């Protein structure tokens, strides 16, 4: 499973990192750490567009760990 | 009283403009004095800005003025004039009589008319572009739109906080810049919807020109 640390990055960078990883085709599961609530929403929208599911594994304030799974 | 206190005191008065453009009934506004050593004052002196109470008024005024053929620009207010509405309209002073007529006809009443006579009254561009290589992000005020440069598809819409943002994002996501519908044409009038429309237009200018 690929892990991405996107903490400290502002939109749209976390989403672009997630999109690049999903489109690379090397992993079916990707874990991403973010510290901006809007990033979770943006990554979720991008994932939906290209056939992936997003699950929030943990959330504490603006910090969150999300998992992307290929459908 | 410090310089900025004097400045704000001078700008916040109601009734008549203190200098510059004359004293039309019901108008208010101001002009900062020219100061020696400032650069660009001649360039500034031909422009003015309109300050409105609400973003909705700015949107309506921009629409009416552009429809009437006036060359105006929506910008962010200079720090000394920030009152709540995050946008102002910049115009050429020579156009002011016509602009006043259009606004009166539309029953739009600016809070203030200011002559841009000092850098402290210089409006600020609301646009910012950030190139991420394969992607271009354009921010207009509080909204960002990100486009994949190779195919012109919108890959992200973010910012704001208005309740219509998720809906607007769903309209634009994965659409190509040259096929996405202009948002204002379908009725959005929030600051986010308006700013997103501006960002969309700016992205088109950057990538579709």
PDB file of C-alpha atoms in Angstrom, chain A residues 10-13 15-16 19 23 41-42 45-46 49, chain B residues 132 135 137 144 146 148 155-158 169 173-174:
ATOM      1  CA  UNK A  10      -2.691  23.561   0.635  1.00  0.00           C
ATOM      2  CA  UNK A  11      -5.364  22.722  -1.931  1.00  0.00           C
ATOM      3  CA  UNK A  12      -5.116  21.497  -4.589  1.00  0.00           C
ATOM      4  CA  UNK A  13      -1.747  19.853  -3.887  1.00  0.00           C
ATOM      5  CA  UNK A  15      -5.638  16.127  -4.290  1.00  0.00           C
ATOM      6  CA  UNK A  16      -3.110  16.287  -7.123  1.00  0.00           C
ATOM      7  CA  UNK A  19      -4.777  11.728  -8.254  1.00  0.00           C
ATOM      8  CA  UNK A  23      -3.616   7.093 -11.968  1.00  0.00           C
ATOM      9  CA  UNK A  41     -13.579  16.542   0.254  1.00  0.00           C
ATOM     10  CA  UNK A  42     -11.438  17.325  -2.789  1.00  0.00           C
ATOM     11  CA  UNK A  45     -14.443  14.057  -5.443  1.00  0.00           C
ATOM     12  CA  UNK A  46     -11.385  13.233  -7.527  1.00  0.00           C
ATOM     13  CA  UNK A  49     -14.428  10.622 -10.813  1.00  0.00           C
TER      14      UNK A  49
ATOM     15  CA  UNK B 132       1.996  22.819 -10.904  1.00  0.00           C
ATOM     16  CA  UNK B 135      -1.856  21.438 -13.800  1.00  0.00           C
ATOM     17  CA  UNK B 137      -4.485  26.431 -10.423  1.00  0.00           C
ATOM     18  CA  UNK B 144      -9.693  27.999  -6.632  1.00  0.00           C
ATOM     19  CA  UNK B 146      -7.456  23.549 -11.045  1.00  0.00           C
ATOM     20  CA  UNK B 148      -5.192  19.685 -16.313  1.00  0.00           C
ATOM     21  CA  UNK B 155      -9.814  18.389 -11.889  1.00  0.00           C
ATOM     22  CA  UNK B 156     -10.540  20.350  -8.733  1.00  0.00           C
ATOM     23  CA  UNK B 157     -12.724  23.095  -7.311  1.00  0.00           C
ATOM     24  CA  UNK B 158     -12.033  24.257  -3.782  1.00  0.00           C
ATOM     25  CA  UNK B 169     -18.030  21.743  -7.993  1.00  0.00           C
ATOM     26  CA  UNK B 173     -15.596  18.576 -12.176  1.00  0.00           C
ATOM     27  CA  UNK B 174     -14.152  16.671 -15.110  1.00  0.00           C
TER      28      UNK B 174
END
